[in-house]
mmCIF file of N, CA and C and ligand atoms in Angstrom:
data_model
loop_
_atom_site.group_PDB
_atom_site.id
_atom_site.type_symbol
_atom_site.label_atom_id
_atom_site.label_comp_id
_atom_site.label_asym_id
_atom_site.label_seq_id
_atom_site.Cartn_x
_atom_site.Cartn_y
_atom_site.Cartn_z
ATOM 1 N N MET A 1 -17.053 -10.117 6.295
ATOM 2 C CA MET A 1 -15.783 -10.312 6.994
ATOM 3 C C MET A 1 -14.718 -9.368 6.427
ATOM 4 N N LEU A 2 -13.988 -8.727 7.319
ATOM 5 C CA LEU A 2 -12.936 -7.799 6.900
ATOM 6 C C LEU A 2 -11.589 -8.525 6.812
ATOM 7 N N VAL A 3 -10.853 -8.238 5.751
ATOM 8 C CA VAL A 3 -9.490 -8.752 5.650
ATOM 9 C C VAL A 3 -8.551 -7.606 5.280
ATOM 10 N N GLN A 4 -7.280 -7.859 5.508
ATOM 11 C CA GLN A 4 -6.257 -6.868 5.158
ATOM 12 C C GLN A 4 -5.169 -7.571 4.347
ATOM 13 N N LEU A 5 -4.645 -6.856 3.357
ATOM 14 C CA LEU A 5 -3.617 -7.426 2.484
ATOM 15 C C LEU A 5 -2.516 -6.387 2.288
ATOM 16 N N ILE A 6 -1.279 -6.852 2.352
ATOM 17 C CA ILE A 6 -0.138 -5.952 2.128
ATOM 18 C C ILE A 6 0.809 -6.609 1.130
ATOM 19 N N TYR A 7 1.258 -5.828 0.145
ATOM 20 C CA TYR A 7 2.235 -6.350 -0.810
ATOM 21 C C TYR A 7 3.267 -5.266 -1.088
ATOM 22 N N ALA A 8 4.377 -5.685 -1.653
ATOM 23 C CA ALA A 8 5.388 -4.735 -2.123
ATOM 24 C C ALA A 8 5.719 -5.075 -3.561
ATOM 25 N N SER A 9 6.074 -4.063 -4.364
ATOM 26 C CA SER A 9 6.417 -4.303 -5.763
ATOM 27 C C SER A 9 7.441 -3.273 -6.218
ATOM 28 N N VAL A 10 7.920 -3.463 -7.436
ATOM 29 C CA VAL A 10 8.915 -2.564 -8.009
ATOM 30 C C VAL A 10 8.204 -1.610 -8.972
ATOM 31 N N VAL A 11 8.447 -0.327 -8.780
ATOM 32 C CA VAL A 11 7.790 0.708 -9.579
ATOM 33 C C VAL A 11 8.312 0.672 -11.014
ATOM 34 N N ALA A 12 7.390 0.754 -11.992
ATOM 35 C CA ALA A 12 7.821 0.795 -13.391
ATOM 36 C C ALA A 12 7.971 2.238 -13.873
ATOM 37 N N ASP A 13 7.101 3.127 -13.425
ATOM 38 C CA ASP A 13 7.175 4.535 -13.823
ATOM 39 C C ASP A 13 7.008 5.376 -12.563
ATOM 40 N N SER A 14 8.104 5.994 -12.111
ATOM 41 C CA SER A 14 8.057 6.686 -10.818
ATOM 42 C C SER A 14 7.744 8.175 -10.959
ATOM 43 N N SER A 15 7.326 8.623 -12.149
ATOM 44 C CA SER A 15 7.003 10.047 -12.303
ATOM 45 C C SER A 15 5.813 10.403 -11.414
ATOM 46 N N ALA A 16 5.783 11.673 -10.980
ATOM 47 C CA ALA A 16 4.693 12.114 -10.098
ATOM 48 C C ALA A 16 3.351 11.938 -10.797
ATOM 49 N N ALA A 17 3.327 12.184 -12.109
ATOM 50 C CA ALA A 17 2.061 12.068 -12.850
ATOM 51 C C ALA A 17 1.554 10.633 -12.828
ATOM 52 N N ALA A 18 2.460 9.677 -12.987
ATOM 53 C CA ALA A 18 2.054 8.263 -13.000
ATOM 54 C C ALA A 18 1.486 7.856 -11.643
ATOM 55 N N VAL A 19 2.156 8.280 -10.580
ATOM 56 C CA VAL A 19 1.678 7.923 -9.232
ATOM 57 C C VAL A 19 0.342 8.609 -8.950
ATOM 58 N N ASP A 20 0.212 9.867 -9.376
ATOM 59 C CA ASP A 20 -1.059 10.586 -9.160
ATOM 60 C C ASP A 20 -2.216 9.880 -9.858
ATOM 61 N N THR A 21 -1.973 9.376 -11.063
ATOM 62 C CA THR A 21 -3.025 8.667 -11.801
ATOM 63 C C THR A 21 -3.430 7.398 -11.066
ATOM 64 N N ILE A 22 -2.454 6.654 -10.569
ATOM 65 C CA ILE A 22 -2.742 5.424 -9.809
ATOM 66 C C ILE A 22 -3.578 5.759 -8.577
ATOM 67 N N LEU A 23 -3.198 6.829 -7.881
ATOM 68 C CA LEU A 23 -3.927 7.207 -6.662
ATOM 69 C C LEU A 23 -5.364 7.608 -6.987
ATOM 70 N N ALA A 24 -5.539 8.368 -8.064
ATOM 71 C CA ALA A 24 -6.892 8.820 -8.429
ATOM 72 C C ALA A 24 -7.764 7.629 -8.816
ATOM 73 N N GLN A 25 -7.214 6.739 -9.638
ATOM 74 C CA GLN A 25 -7.961 5.530 -10.047
ATOM 75 C C GLN A 25 -8.298 4.679 -8.833
ATOM 76 N N GLY A 26 -7.285 4.473 -7.998
ATOM 77 C CA GLY A 26 -7.469 3.617 -6.826
ATOM 78 C C GLY A 26 -8.535 4.183 -5.902
ATOM 79 N N ARG A 27 -8.481 5.485 -5.664
ATOM 80 C CA ARG A 27 -9.462 6.098 -4.744
ATOM 81 C C ARG A 27 -10.875 5.922 -5.262
ATOM 82 N N ARG A 28 -11.042 6.131 -6.560
ATOM 83 C CA ARG A 28 -12.382 6.010 -7.142
ATOM 84 C C ARG A 28 -12.912 4.581 -6.982
ATOM 85 N N HIS A 29 -12.094 3.619 -7.380
ATOM 86 C CA HIS A 29 -12.533 2.216 -7.305
ATOM 87 C C HIS A 29 -12.727 1.767 -5.864
ATOM 88 N N ASN A 30 -11.803 2.166 -5.003
ATOM 89 C CA ASN A 30 -11.852 1.681 -3.621
ATOM 90 C C ASN A 30 -13.112 2.187 -2.916
ATOM 91 N N GLU A 31 -13.451 3.437 -3.183
ATOM 92 C CA GLU A 31 -14.672 3.966 -2.558
ATOM 93 C C GLU A 31 -15.885 3.158 -3.029
ATOM 94 N N GLU A 32 -15.917 2.847 -4.322
ATOM 95 C CA GLU A 32 -17.044 2.051 -4.854
ATOM 96 C C GLU A 32 -17.125 0.685 -4.182
ATOM 97 N N ARG A 33 -15.963 0.126 -3.849
ATOM 98 C CA ARG A 33 -15.916 -1.242 -3.305
ATOM 99 C C ARG A 33 -15.808 -1.285 -1.785
ATOM 100 N N GLY A 34 -15.809 -0.136 -1.144
ATOM 101 C CA GLY A 34 -15.684 -0.113 0.316
ATOM 102 C C GLY A 34 -14.313 -0.526 0.805
ATOM 103 N N ILE A 35 -13.305 -0.273 -0.027
ATOM 104 C CA ILE A 35 -11.936 -0.622 0.359
ATOM 105 C C ILE A 35 -11.216 0.627 0.866
ATOM 106 N N THR A 36 -10.472 0.472 1.944
ATOM 107 C CA THR A 36 -9.634 1.561 2.426
ATOM 108 C C THR A 36 -8.182 1.076 2.391
ATOM 109 N N GLY A 37 -7.247 2.047 2.343
ATOM 110 C CA GLY A 37 -5.864 1.607 2.243
ATOM 111 C C GLY A 37 -4.881 2.742 2.116
ATOM 112 N N VAL A 38 -3.633 2.334 1.949
ATOM 113 C CA VAL A 38 -2.524 3.285 1.866
ATOM 114 C C VAL A 38 -1.545 2.791 0.804
ATOM 115 N N LEU A 39 -1.077 3.730 -0.027
ATOM 116 C CA LEU A 39 -0.038 3.404 -1.013
ATOM 117 C C LEU A 39 1.230 4.178 -0.640
ATOM 118 N N CYS A 40 2.261 3.436 -0.262
ATOM 119 C CA CYS A 40 3.556 4.048 0.042
ATOM 120 C C CYS A 40 4.423 3.903 -1.202
ATOM 121 N N HIS A 41 5.154 4.958 -1.554
ATOM 122 C CA HIS A 41 5.996 4.860 -2.747
ATOM 123 C C HIS A 41 7.263 5.678 -2.559
ATOM 124 N N GLY A 42 8.337 5.204 -3.179
ATOM 125 C CA GLY A 42 9.631 5.879 -3.100
ATOM 126 C C GLY A 42 10.732 4.834 -3.188
ATOM 127 N N TYR A 43 11.969 5.282 -3.531
ATOM 128 C CA TYR A 43 13.109 4.373 -3.689
ATOM 129 C C TYR A 43 12.796 3.263 -4.691
ATOM 130 N N GLY A 44 11.898 3.572 -5.660
ATOM 131 C CA GLY A 44 11.572 2.572 -6.675
ATOM 132 C C GLY A 44 10.664 1.460 -6.191
ATOM 133 N N VAL A 45 10.019 1.681 -5.037
ATOM 134 C CA VAL A 45 9.213 0.626 -4.416
ATOM 135 C C VAL A 45 7.778 1.113 -4.194
ATOM 136 N N PHE A 46 6.816 0.222 -4.406
ATOM 137 C CA PHE A 46 5.458 0.427 -3.911
ATOM 138 C C PHE A 46 5.266 -0.515 -2.722
ATOM 139 N N LEU A 47 4.666 0.004 -1.670
ATOM 140 C CA LEU A 47 4.256 -0.833 -0.538
ATOM 141 C C LEU A 47 2.815 -0.437 -0.266
ATOM 142 N N GLN A 48 1.891 -1.361 -0.501
ATOM 143 C CA GLN A 48 0.479 -1.006 -0.392
ATOM 144 C C GLN A 48 -0.242 -1.914 0.595
ATOM 145 N N ALA A 49 -1.117 -1.302 1.368
ATOM 146 C CA ALA A 49 -2.017 -2.044 2.259
ATOM 147 C C ALA A 49 -3.440 -1.721 1.853
ATOM 148 N N ILE A 50 -4.267 -2.747 1.692
ATOM 149 C CA ILE A 50 -5.694 -2.525 1.434
ATOM 150 C C ILE A 50 -6.496 -3.412 2.376
ATOM 151 N N GLU A 51 -7.674 -2.961 2.702
ATOM 152 C CA GLU A 51 -8.531 -3.725 3.628
ATOM 153 C C GLU A 51 -9.988 -3.505 3.234
ATOM 154 N N GLY A 52 -10.795 -4.480 3.578
ATOM 155 C CA GLY A 52 -12.214 -4.382 3.267
ATOM 156 C C GLY A 52 -12.805 -5.776 3.204
ATOM 157 N N GLU A 53 -13.933 -5.889 2.537
ATOM 158 C CA GLU A 53 -14.607 -7.180 2.403
ATOM 159 C C GLU A 53 -13.710 -8.138 1.605
ATOM 160 N N ARG A 54 -13.690 -9.406 1.976
ATOM 161 C CA ARG A 54 -12.692 -10.331 1.419
ATOM 162 C C ARG A 54 -12.733 -10.415 -0.101
ATOM 163 N N ALA A 55 -13.934 -10.581 -0.665
ATOM 164 C CA ALA A 55 -14.023 -10.717 -2.125
ATOM 165 C C ALA A 55 -13.546 -9.444 -2.821
ATOM 166 N N ALA A 56 -13.877 -8.283 -2.247
ATOM 167 C CA ALA A 56 -13.479 -7.015 -2.857
ATOM 168 C C ALA A 56 -11.962 -6.838 -2.810
ATOM 169 N N VAL A 57 -11.349 -7.244 -1.696
ATOM 170 C CA VAL A 57 -9.893 -7.133 -1.564
ATOM 171 C C VAL A 57 -9.205 -8.076 -2.558
ATOM 172 N N ASN A 58 -9.730 -9.298 -2.671
ATOM 173 C CA ASN A 58 -9.154 -10.253 -3.634
ATOM 174 C C ASN A 58 -9.274 -9.741 -5.070
ATOM 175 N N GLN A 59 -10.443 -9.202 -5.388
ATOM 176 C CA GLN A 59 -10.681 -8.696 -6.748
ATOM 177 C C GLN A 59 -9.731 -7.540 -7.057
ATOM 178 N N THR A 60 -9.572 -6.640 -6.100
ATOM 179 C CA THR A 60 -8.694 -5.487 -6.309
ATOM 180 C C THR A 60 -7.248 -5.934 -6.467
ATOM 181 N N TYR A 61 -6.817 -6.846 -5.601
ATOM 182 C CA TYR A 61 -5.426 -7.307 -5.686
ATOM 183 C C TYR A 61 -5.175 -8.018 -7.017
ATOM 184 N N ALA A 62 -6.133 -8.786 -7.483
ATOM 185 C CA ALA A 62 -5.971 -9.475 -8.770
ATOM 186 C C ALA A 62 -5.799 -8.451 -9.898
ATOM 187 N N GLN A 63 -6.573 -7.371 -9.841
ATOM 188 C CA GLN A 63 -6.445 -6.312 -10.850
ATOM 189 C C GLN A 63 -5.087 -5.628 -10.756
ATOM 190 N N VAL A 64 -4.691 -5.327 -9.529
ATOM 191 C CA VAL A 64 -3.429 -4.619 -9.309
ATOM 192 C C VAL A 64 -2.249 -5.465 -9.811
ATOM 193 N N LEU A 65 -2.324 -6.780 -9.608
ATOM 194 C CA LEU A 65 -1.229 -7.659 -10.041
ATOM 195 C C LEU A 65 -1.027 -7.626 -11.556
ATOM 196 N N ARG A 66 -2.125 -7.397 -12.292
ATOM 197 C CA ARG A 66 -2.040 -7.386 -13.763
ATOM 198 C C ARG A 66 -1.569 -6.044 -14.316
ATOM 199 N N ASP A 67 -1.380 -5.070 -13.440
ATOM 200 C CA ASP A 67 -1.080 -3.706 -13.869
ATOM 201 C C ASP A 67 0.398 -3.571 -14.261
ATOM 202 N N ALA A 68 0.651 -3.065 -15.469
ATOM 203 C CA ALA A 68 2.026 -2.976 -15.973
ATOM 204 C C ALA A 68 2.796 -1.795 -15.370
ATOM 205 N N ARG A 69 2.144 -1.017 -14.518
ATOM 206 C CA ARG A 69 2.846 0.125 -13.926
ATOM 207 C C ARG A 69 3.738 -0.277 -12.752
ATOM 208 N N HIS A 70 3.762 -1.556 -12.461
ATOM 209 C CA HIS A 70 4.717 -2.080 -11.481
ATOM 210 C C HIS A 70 4.991 -3.540 -11.822
ATOM 211 N N ARG A 71 5.957 -4.147 -11.115
ATOM 212 C CA ARG A 71 6.265 -5.556 -11.402
ATOM 213 C C ARG A 71 6.807 -6.224 -10.140
ATOM 214 N N ASP A 72 6.965 -7.543 -10.260
ATOM 215 C CA ASP A 72 7.564 -8.348 -9.174
ATOM 216 C C ASP A 72 6.861 -8.150 -7.829
ATOM 217 N N ALA A 73 5.524 -8.087 -7.869
ATOM 218 C CA ALA A 73 4.781 -7.914 -6.613
ATOM 219 C C ALA A 73 4.975 -9.140 -5.719
ATOM 220 N N GLN A 74 5.175 -8.879 -4.444
ATOM 221 C CA GLN A 74 5.300 -9.974 -3.473
ATOM 222 C C GLN A 74 4.258 -9.763 -2.386
ATOM 223 N N LEU A 75 3.434 -10.774 -2.193
ATOM 224 C CA LEU A 75 2.428 -10.718 -1.131
ATOM 225 C C LEU A 75 3.145 -10.851 0.215
ATOM 226 N N LEU A 76 2.950 -9.868 1.088
ATOM 227 C CA LEU A 76 3.661 -9.875 2.370
ATOM 228 C C LEU A 76 2.767 -10.295 3.530
ATOM 229 N N TYR A 77 1.485 -9.911 3.437
ATOM 230 C CA TYR A 77 0.597 -10.200 4.570
ATOM 231 C C TYR A 77 -0.835 -10.308 4.080
ATOM 232 N N PHE A 78 -1.549 -11.300 4.576
ATOM 233 C CA PHE A 78 -2.985 -11.399 4.341
ATOM 234 C C PHE A 78 -3.599 -11.968 5.605
ATOM 235 N N GLY A 79 -4.616 -11.292 6.130
ATOM 236 C CA GLY A 79 -5.250 -11.830 7.327
ATOM 237 C C GLY A 79 -6.598 -11.206 7.599
ATOM 238 N N GLU A 80 -7.379 -11.923 8.404
ATOM 239 C CA GLU A 80 -8.670 -11.370 8.833
ATOM 240 C C GLU A 80 -8.402 -10.309 9.898
ATOM 241 N N ILE A 81 -9.232 -9.270 9.902
ATOM 242 C CA ILE A 81 -9.087 -8.214 10.903
ATOM 243 C C ILE A 81 -10.448 -7.949 11.552
ATOM 244 N N CYS A 82 -10.400 -7.496 12.800
ATOM 245 C CA CYS A 82 -11.642 -7.153 13.520
ATOM 246 C C CYS A 82 -12.034 -5.712 13.250
ATOM 247 N N GLU A 83 -11.045 -4.891 12.952
ATOM 248 C CA GLU A 83 -11.319 -3.476 12.703
ATOM 249 C C GLU A 83 -10.328 -2.949 11.670
ATOM 250 N N ARG A 84 -10.773 -1.915 10.957
ATOM 251 C CA ARG A 84 -9.894 -1.332 9.940
ATOM 252 C C ARG A 84 -8.797 -0.480 10.592
ATOM 253 N N ASN A 85 -7.658 -0.411 9.928
ATOM 254 C CA ASN A 85 -6.586 0.499 10.347
ATOM 255 C C ASN A 85 -6.511 1.753 9.477
ATOM 256 N N PHE A 86 -7.160 1.710 8.289
ATOM 257 C CA PHE A 86 -6.983 2.815 7.334
ATOM 258 C C PHE A 86 -8.310 3.474 6.956
ATOM 259 N N SER A 87 -9.247 3.481 7.899
ATOM 260 C CA SER A 87 -10.600 3.944 7.560
ATOM 261 C C SER A 87 -10.649 5.427 7.185
ATOM 262 N N ASN A 88 -9.568 6.167 7.422
ATOM 263 C CA ASN A 88 -9.539 7.586 7.026
ATOM 264 C C ASN A 88 -9.270 7.784 5.546
ATOM 265 N N TRP A 89 -8.839 6.741 4.852
ATOM 266 C CA TRP A 89 -8.377 6.927 3.468
ATOM 267 C C TRP A 89 -8.912 5.837 2.551
ATOM 268 N N TRP A 90 -9.533 6.269 1.420
ATOM 269 C CA TRP A 90 -9.830 5.290 0.357
ATOM 270 C C TRP A 90 -8.508 4.799 -0.193
ATOM 271 N N LEU A 91 -7.578 5.717 -0.378
ATOM 272 C CA LEU A 91 -6.204 5.324 -0.709
ATOM 273 C C LEU A 91 -5.294 6.493 -0.327
ATOM 274 N N GLY A 92 -4.796 6.459 0.888
ATOM 275 C CA GLY A 92 -3.873 7.497 1.351
ATOM 276 C C GLY A 92 -2.509 7.268 0.719
ATOM 277 N N GLN A 93 -1.647 8.261 0.819
ATOM 278 C CA GLN A 93 -0.318 8.056 0.270
ATOM 279 C C GLN A 93 0.767 8.454 1.252
ATOM 280 N N VAL A 94 1.883 7.750 1.132
ATOM 281 C CA VAL A 94 3.067 8.050 1.929
ATOM 282 C C VAL A 94 4.250 8.107 0.974
ATOM 283 N N ARG A 95 4.994 9.207 1.042
ATOM 284 C CA ARG A 95 6.227 9.296 0.234
ATOM 285 C C ARG A 95 7.371 8.755 1.090
ATOM 286 N N LEU A 96 7.845 7.579 0.724
ATOM 287 C CA LEU A 96 8.860 6.916 1.549
ATOM 288 C C LEU A 96 10.129 7.754 1.676
ATOM 289 N N GLU A 97 10.430 8.520 0.630
ATOM 290 C CA GLU A 97 11.672 9.299 0.667
ATOM 291 C C GLU A 97 11.606 10.438 1.688
ATOM 292 N N LYS A 98 10.414 10.764 2.146
ATOM 293 C CA LYS A 98 10.291 11.827 3.161
ATOM 294 C C LYS A 98 10.475 11.288 4.578
ATOM 295 N N LEU A 99 10.471 9.971 4.716
ATOM 296 C CA LEU A 99 10.627 9.391 6.052
ATOM 297 C C LEU A 99 12.092 9.444 6.459
ATOM 298 N N SER A 100 12.333 9.550 7.750
ATOM 299 C CA SER A 100 13.729 9.587 8.189
ATOM 300 C C SER A 100 14.322 8.184 8.051
ATOM 301 N N PRO A 101 15.610 8.089 7.692
ATOM 302 C CA PRO A 101 16.240 6.765 7.594
ATOM 303 C C PRO A 101 16.068 5.932 8.869
ATOM 304 N N PRO A 102 16.196 6.517 10.078
ATOM 305 C CA PRO A 102 16.006 5.677 11.280
ATOM 306 C C PRO A 102 14.602 5.077 11.375
ATOM 307 N N PHE A 103 13.591 5.808 10.871
ATOM 308 C CA PHE A 103 12.230 5.259 10.894
ATOM 309 C C PHE A 103 12.174 4.001 10.043
ATOM 310 N N VAL A 104 12.691 4.097 8.806
ATOM 311 C CA VAL A 104 12.636 2.941 7.897
ATOM 312 C C VAL A 104 13.510 1.805 8.431
ATOM 313 N N LEU A 105 14.653 2.165 8.997
ATOM 314 C CA LEU A 105 15.600 1.151 9.478
ATOM 315 C C LEU A 105 15.023 0.286 10.605
ATOM 316 N N LYS A 106 13.998 0.811 11.287
ATOM 317 C CA LYS A 106 13.354 -0.009 12.323
ATOM 318 C C LYS A 106 12.840 -1.321 11.737
ATOM 319 N N TYR A 107 12.473 -1.290 10.431
ATOM 320 C CA TYR A 107 11.725 -2.416 9.854
ATOM 321 C C TYR A 107 12.485 -3.213 8.801
ATOM 322 N N VAL A 108 13.695 -2.775 8.453
ATOM 323 C CA VAL A 108 14.438 -3.485 7.403
ATOM 324 C C VAL A 108 15.836 -3.843 7.885
ATOM 325 N N GLU A 109 16.450 -4.800 7.160
ATOM 326 C CA GLU A 109 17.804 -5.200 7.546
ATOM 327 C C GLU A 109 18.804 -4.103 7.196
ATOM 328 N N ARG A 110 18.602 -3.507 6.019
ATOM 329 C CA ARG A 110 19.500 -2.416 5.622
ATOM 330 C C ARG A 110 18.773 -1.471 4.677
ATOM 331 N N LEU A 111 19.305 -0.263 4.599
ATOM 332 C CA LEU A 111 18.767 0.734 3.675
ATOM 333 C C LEU A 111 19.532 0.635 2.355
ATOM 334 N N PRO A 112 18.938 0.968 1.209
ATOM 335 C CA PRO A 112 17.573 1.436 1.080
ATOM 336 C C PRO A 112 16.554 0.295 1.171
ATOM 337 N N LEU A 113 15.309 0.691 1.343
ATOM 338 C CA LEU A 113 14.203 -0.263 1.391
ATOM 339 C C LEU A 113 14.069 -0.983 0.049
ATOM 340 N N THR A 114 14.040 -2.308 0.082
ATOM 341 C CA THR A 114 13.770 -3.082 -1.140
ATOM 342 C C THR A 114 12.635 -4.055 -0.829
ATOM 343 N N PRO A 115 11.805 -4.398 -1.838
ATOM 344 C CA PRO A 115 10.661 -5.266 -1.562
ATOM 345 C C PRO A 115 11.064 -6.607 -0.975
ATOM 346 N N GLY A 116 12.196 -7.150 -1.456
ATOM 347 C CA GLY A 116 12.593 -8.497 -1.069
ATOM 348 C C GLY A 116 12.908 -8.665 0.398
ATOM 349 N N GLN A 117 13.384 -7.617 1.060
ATOM 350 C CA GLN A 117 13.845 -7.797 2.448
ATOM 351 C C GLN A 117 12.763 -7.517 3.484
ATOM 352 N N LEU A 118 11.569 -7.097 3.039
ATOM 353 C CA LEU A 118 10.500 -6.810 4.008
ATOM 354 C C LEU A 118 9.748 -8.092 4.349
ATOM 355 N N CYS A 119 9.657 -8.430 5.611
ATOM 356 C CA CYS A 119 8.815 -9.566 5.977
ATOM 357 C C CYS A 119 7.422 -9.036 6.302
ATOM 358 N N GLY A 120 6.440 -9.911 6.267
ATOM 359 C CA GLY A 120 5.049 -9.492 6.440
ATOM 360 C C GLY A 120 4.806 -8.778 7.751
ATOM 361 N N THR A 121 5.371 -9.326 8.829
ATOM 362 C CA THR A 121 5.138 -8.728 10.148
ATOM 363 C C THR A 121 5.718 -7.315 10.210
ATOM 364 N N SER A 122 6.932 -7.150 9.660
ATOM 365 C CA SER A 122 7.557 -5.828 9.691
ATOM 366 C C SER A 122 6.822 -4.848 8.787
ATOM 367 N N ALA A 123 6.388 -5.341 7.610
ATOM 368 C CA ALA A 123 5.672 -4.466 6.679
ATOM 369 C C ALA A 123 4.403 -3.943 7.345
ATOM 370 N N ARG A 124 3.699 -4.842 8.028
ATOM 371 C CA ARG A 124 2.451 -4.417 8.677
ATOM 372 C C ARG A 124 2.752 -3.440 9.824
ATOM 373 N N ALA A 125 3.785 -3.748 10.604
ATOM 374 C CA ALA A 125 4.156 -2.850 11.709
ATOM 375 C C ALA A 125 4.534 -1.471 11.176
ATOM 376 N N MET A 126 5.234 -1.452 10.063
ATOM 377 C CA MET A 126 5.661 -0.168 9.496
ATOM 378 C C MET A 126 4.465 0.651 9.030
ATOM 379 N N VAL A 127 3.531 0.007 8.334
ATOM 380 C CA VAL A 127 2.368 0.756 7.841
ATOM 381 C C VAL A 127 1.519 1.251 9.008
ATOM 382 N N LEU A 128 1.370 0.443 10.043
ATOM 383 C CA LEU A 128 0.604 0.884 11.215
ATOM 384 C C LEU A 128 1.325 2.040 11.919
ATOM 385 N N ASP A 129 2.651 2.001 11.930
ATOM 386 C CA ASP A 129 3.451 3.077 12.515
ATOM 387 C C ASP A 129 3.251 4.369 11.709
ATOM 388 N N LEU A 130 3.149 4.239 10.389
ATOM 389 C CA LEU A 130 2.924 5.415 9.535
ATOM 390 C C LEU A 130 1.589 6.065 9.867
ATOM 391 N N VAL A 131 0.589 5.232 10.108
ATOM 392 C CA VAL A 131 -0.726 5.768 10.481
ATOM 393 C C VAL A 131 -0.622 6.468 11.845
ATOM 394 N N ALA A 132 0.049 5.819 12.785
ATOM 395 C CA ALA A 132 0.142 6.357 14.149
ATOM 396 C C ALA A 132 0.924 7.665 14.192
ATOM 397 N N THR A 133 1.888 7.820 13.288
ATOM 398 C CA THR A 133 2.726 9.030 13.317
ATOM 399 C C THR A 133 2.238 10.079 12.326
ATOM 400 N N ALA A 134 1.024 9.882 11.807
ATOM 401 C CA ALA A 134 0.384 10.872 10.924
ATOM 402 C C ALA A 134 1.189 11.134 9.653
ATOM 403 N N ALA A 135 1.859 10.097 9.152
ATOM 404 C CA ALA A 135 2.645 10.282 7.928
ATOM 405 C C ALA A 135 1.818 10.036 6.669
ATOM 406 N N VAL A 136 0.560 9.646 6.823
ATOM 407 C CA VAL A 136 -0.279 9.337 5.656
ATOM 408 C C VAL A 136 -0.995 10.612 5.214
ATOM 409 N N ALA A 137 -0.932 10.896 3.907
ATOM 410 C CA ALA A 137 -1.564 12.101 3.373
ATOM 411 C C ALA A 137 -2.736 11.724 2.486
ATOM 412 N N HIS A 138 -3.672 12.648 2.352
ATOM 413 C CA HIS A 138 -4.792 12.402 1.450
ATOM 414 C C HIS A 138 -4.377 12.606 0.002
ATOM 415 N N ARG A 139 -3.340 13.426 -0.220
ATOM 416 C CA ARG A 139 -2.918 13.695 -1.587
ATOM 417 C C ARG A 139 -1.427 13.419 -1.724
HETATM 418 C C1 FMN B 201 0.833 0.245 -7.331
HETATM 419 C C2 FMN B 201 -0.599 0.240 -7.768
HETATM 420 C C3 FMN B 201 -1.602 0.341 -6.804
HETATM 421 C C4 FMN B 201 -2.944 0.336 -7.191
HETATM 422 N N1 FMN B 201 -3.903 0.389 -6.230
HETATM 423 C C5 FMN B 201 -5.196 0.282 -6.581
HETATM 424 C C6 FMN B 201 -6.207 0.247 -5.592
HETATM 425 O O1 FMN B 201 -5.970 0.361 -4.389
HETATM 426 N N2 FMN B 201 -7.496 0.116 -6.008
HETATM 427 C C7 FMN B 201 -7.827 0.009 -7.332
HETATM 428 O O2 FMN B 201 -8.992 -0.117 -7.649
HETATM 429 N N3 FMN B 201 -6.875 0.070 -8.287
HETATM 430 C C8 FMN B 201 -5.581 0.199 -7.948
HETATM 431 N N4 FMN B 201 -4.622 0.229 -8.930
HETATM 432 C C9 FMN B 201 -5.052 0.310 -10.340
HETATM 433 C C10 FMN B 201 -5.476 -1.035 -10.878
HETATM 434 O O3 FMN B 201 -4.337 -1.809 -11.133
HETATM 435 C C11 FMN B 201 -6.268 -0.878 -12.194
HETATM 436 O O4 FMN B 201 -5.488 -0.204 -13.119
HETATM 437 C C12 FMN B 201 -7.508 -0.072 -12.005
HETATM 438 O O5 FMN B 201 -8.270 -0.572 -10.945
HETATM 439 C C13 FMN B 201 -8.347 -0.135 -13.297
HETATM 440 O O6 FMN B 201 -9.087 1.039 -13.363
HETATM 441 P P1 FMN B 201 -10.063 1.324 -14.611
HETATM 442 O O7 FMN B 201 -11.014 0.149 -14.654
HETATM 443 O O8 FMN B 201 -10.709 2.606 -14.252
HETATM 444 O O9 FMN B 201 -9.206 1.419 -15.821
HETATM 445 C C14 FMN B 201 -3.281 0.250 -8.571
HETATM 446 C C15 FMN B 201 -2.274 0.148 -9.516
HETATM 447 C C16 FMN B 201 -0.939 0.154 -9.129
HETATM 448 C C17 FMN B 201 0.144 0.062 -10.157
#
């Protein structure tokens, strides 16, 4: 059974090197576990979507929650899915600061984006919009 999970958290180390390490680790593990997903980062926020087999998604999220490279993670969405939305990426990335303010404003009450104000439905709509508008990069 496929499930999808989306959370937002506060970045502890926003250096490019730190984010690159997270992406490299995530891609390696996710491929091993058959997980696909996207990591959005910027404005001090991580917004991540992962999908795959339920136990693998739970295991990955449990590991991610214990990671000191971010904090205050909030689970925004968890649900069963019939098909993957991120099958192109073991862990794609989106730089939130490159998005136009009107794009982000579609999904939040006010700018800048903060984890607390994102509701699950909007977070999912935003990530799906990122996929549809080709804003997800492999690197
Ligand atoms: C914001 C964030 C997102 C992460 N995403 C993933 C992920 O998608 N998959 C994954 O396996 N690890 C991810 N990690 C890393 C895990 O928390 C953990 O450090 C890693 O799986 C352990 O790798 P290791 O066993 O090679 O040390 C993420 C970490 C952070 C801070």
